[in-house]
Structure formats: C-alpha cells, structure tokens
XYZ file of N, CA, C and O in Angstrom:
220
model
N -11.974 -18.840 -0.416
C -10.943 -18.798 -1.446
C -9.689 -18.194 -0.819
O -9.734 -17.127 -0.235
N -8.569 -18.878 -0.935
C -7.347 -18.328 -0.358
C -6.645 -17.420 -1.365
O -7.040 -17.324 -2.520
N -5.606 -16.730 -0.932
C -4.903 -15.743 -1.753
C -4.386 -16.334 -3.064
O -4.384 -15.675 -4.089
N -3.935 -17.584 -3.073
C -3.365 -18.170 -4.280
C -4.417 -18.474 -5.337
O -4.091 -18.674 -6.495
N -5.705 -18.511 -4.967
C -6.769 -18.826 -5.900
C -7.441 -17.595 -6.488
O -8.269 -17.716 -7.371
N -7.125 -16.401 -6.023
C -7.781 -15.196 -6.510
C -7.345 -14.883 -7.928
O -6.182 -14.993 -8.277
N -8.309 -14.503 -8.751
C -8.027 -14.133 -10.132
C -8.263 -12.636 -10.279
O -9.084 -12.069 -9.581
N -7.542 -12.023 -11.187
C -7.702 -10.593 -11.401
C -8.129 -10.319 -12.827
O -7.872 -11.103 -13.729
N -8.800 -9.189 -13.006
C -9.206 -8.732 -14.328
C -8.643 -7.350 -14.551
O -8.396 -6.607 -13.603
N -8.416 -6.985 -15.829
C -7.981 -5.639 -16.167
C -9.209 -4.743 -16.219
O -10.247 -5.150 -16.728
N -9.089 -3.544 -15.693
C -10.193 -2.597 -15.735
C -9.731 -1.354 -16.484
O -8.654 -0.831 -16.213
N -10.501 -0.930 -17.484
C -10.158 0.223 -18.298
C -10.700 1.487 -17.645
O -11.853 1.524 -17.214
N -9.874 2.541 -17.586
C -10.270 3.796 -16.962
C -11.484 4.392 -17.678
O -12.392 4.902 -17.047
N -11.534 4.306 -18.967
C -12.654 4.850 -19.739
C -13.896 4.001 -19.477
O -14.050 2.918 -20.019
N -14.781 4.473 -18.618
C -15.998 3.734 -18.293
C -15.805 2.644 -17.262
O -16.734 1.942 -16.924
N -14.600 2.468 -16.746
C -14.291 1.398 -15.794
C -14.899 0.083 -16.281
O -15.689 -0.560 -15.617
N -14.502 -0.292 -17.488
C -15.014 -1.471 -18.173
C -14.107 -2.668 -17.932
O -12.899 -2.542 -17.920
N -14.712 -3.838 -17.745
C -13.934 -5.061 -17.590
C -14.757 -6.239 -18.112
O -15.968 -6.182 -18.159
N -14.063 -7.308 -18.522
C -14.739 -8.485 -19.043
C -14.651 -9.632 -18.044
O -13.580 -9.948 -17.531
N -15.781 -10.250 -17.780
C -15.845 -11.391 -16.871
C -15.071 -12.563 -17.455
O -15.257 -12.925 -18.622
N -14.208 -13.167 -16.664
C -13.419 -14.317 -17.104
C -14.261 -15.588 -17.220
O -13.879 -16.528 -17.917
N -15.405 -15.614 -16.544
C -16.242 -16.820 -16.575
C -17.255 -16.821 -17.716
O -17.395 -17.811 -18.423
N -17.971 -15.702 -17.927
C -19.031 -15.693 -18.944
C -18.792 -14.689 -20.067
O -19.612 -14.579 -20.968
N -17.683 -13.956 -20.014
C -17.273 -12.990 -21.034
C -18.216 -11.799 -21.192
O -18.222 -11.136 -22.210
N -19.032 -11.507 -20.175
C -19.877 -10.326 -20.191
C -19.018 -9.099 -19.946
O -18.147 -9.111 -19.068
N -19.252 -8.029 -20.707
C -18.561 -6.767 -20.477
C -19.357 -6.005 -19.426
O -20.547 -5.750 -19.593
N -18.702 -5.687 -18.320
C -19.319 -4.974 -17.206
C -18.767 -3.564 -17.127
O -17.643 -3.302 -17.550
N -19.540 -2.648 -16.551
C -19.122 -1.257 -16.353
C -19.328 -0.891 -14.890
O -20.342 -1.236 -14.295
N -18.370 -0.185 -14.332
C -18.452 0.295 -12.959
C -18.471 1.823 -12.992
O -18.009 2.441 -13.949
N -18.976 2.468 -11.939
C -18.988 3.932 -11.909
C -17.687 4.494 -11.354
O -17.407 5.667 -11.504
N -16.891 3.646 -10.728
C -15.589 4.044 -10.189
C -14.732 2.790 -10.054
O -15.248 1.667 -10.076
N -13.423 2.986 -9.916
C -12.544 1.834 -9.732
C -12.794 1.204 -8.371
O -12.935 1.894 -7.364
N -12.888 -0.116 -8.356
C -13.061 -0.888 -7.122
C -11.971 -1.942 -7.068
O -11.496 -2.400 -8.101
N -11.591 -2.342 -5.867
C -10.588 -3.398 -5.724
C -11.167 -4.760 -6.074
O -10.450 -5.652 -6.507
N -12.463 -4.941 -5.884
C -13.148 -6.182 -6.213
C -14.407 -5.842 -6.997
O -15.097 -4.876 -6.676
N -14.702 -6.634 -8.038
C -15.881 -6.421 -8.852
C -16.650 -7.734 -8.977
O -16.076 -8.817 -8.874
N -17.970 -7.616 -9.203
C -18.825 -8.782 -9.359
C -19.568 -8.671 -10.686
O -20.134 -7.619 -10.996
N -19.578 -9.740 -11.452
C -20.245 -9.760 -12.748
C -21.751 -9.618 -12.560
O -22.351 -10.321 -11.742
N -22.357 -8.734 -13.354
C -23.793 -8.491 -13.259
C -24.624 -9.657 -13.796
O -25.800 -9.764 -13.494
N -24.015 -10.554 -14.585
C -24.758 -11.667 -15.172
C -24.594 -12.962 -14.372
O -25.569 -13.573 -13.959
N -23.344 -13.388 -14.139
C -23.131 -14.696 -13.507
C -22.763 -14.616 -12.027
O -22.718 -15.628 -11.352
N -22.445 -13.412 -11.526
C -22.150 -13.249 -10.109
C -20.723 -13.573 -9.698
O -20.405 -13.542 -8.516
N -19.847 -13.891 -10.661
C -18.447 -14.183 -10.338
C -17.776 -12.908 -9.809
O -18.050 -11.813 -10.287
N -16.913 -13.065 -8.824
C -16.217 -11.936 -8.222
C -14.730 -12.028 -8.507
O -14.149 -13.111 -8.452
N -14.117 -10.872 -8.829
C -12.706 -10.810 -9.179
C -12.047 -9.623 -8.504
O -12.693 -8.609 -8.250
N -10.747 -9.738 -8.266
C -9.947 -8.591 -7.877
C -9.611 -7.843 -9.160
O -9.621 -8.424 -10.241
N -9.335 -6.553 -9.052
C -8.956 -5.792 -10.236
C -7.500 -5.375 -10.147
O -6.953 -5.204 -9.057
N -6.902 -5.207 -11.309
C -5.567 -4.644 -11.407
C -5.735 -3.129 -11.392
O -6.849 -2.624 -11.576
N -4.668 -2.364 -11.208
C -4.803 -0.908 -11.306
C -5.383 -0.529 -12.671
O -5.079 -1.181 -13.672
N -6.237 0.505 -12.729
C -6.861 0.888 -14.005
C -5.824 1.277 -15.049
O -4.788 1.846 -14.728
N -6.121 0.950 -16.301
C -5.262 1.289 -17.425
C -6.066 2.101 -18.436
O -7.268 1.864 -18.598
N -5.413 3.022 -19.120
C -6.082 3.786 -20.163
C -6.181 2.932 -21.415
O -5.250 2.207 -21.761
N -7.323 3.014 -22.096
C -7.505 2.303 -23.357
C -6.852 3.126 -24.464
O -6.949 4.344 -24.489
N -6.184 2.463 -25.365
C -5.540 3.126 -26.492
C -6.120 2.595 -27.782
O -6.417 1.413 -27.901
N -6.269 3.477 -28.785
C -6.788 3.059 -30.100
C -5.704 2.398 -30.899
O -4.573 2.619 -30.788
C-alpha cells in the first residue's frame, strides 16, 4: 500500500478507543499507537493524534 492509499482513524484518549472503518468494531488500545489493527477483521490503519472525548 503506498502513502496515498493509507487511511486514518480517530483515536480517543479515554481508553484509546477507535472504530474500524471496514467492520465498525470498536477497538481499545492500552496506549496510543501510530498504526492499529482491528481485533475482528484484521484491517490496519494509521491513527491521527489522540483527541479527548467530550460529552
């Protein structure tokens, strides 16, 4: 996959939570990573800088 094909996901600081763009599974990480892999479908994404979740 070249640079123009990489997709990114938003990662929330609270629980380092992100949603898979392919299967919509909510994943949790123990720390911020530059790349994450979905625990269900195996899709890999780059992450954006973490953002705080607001109510």
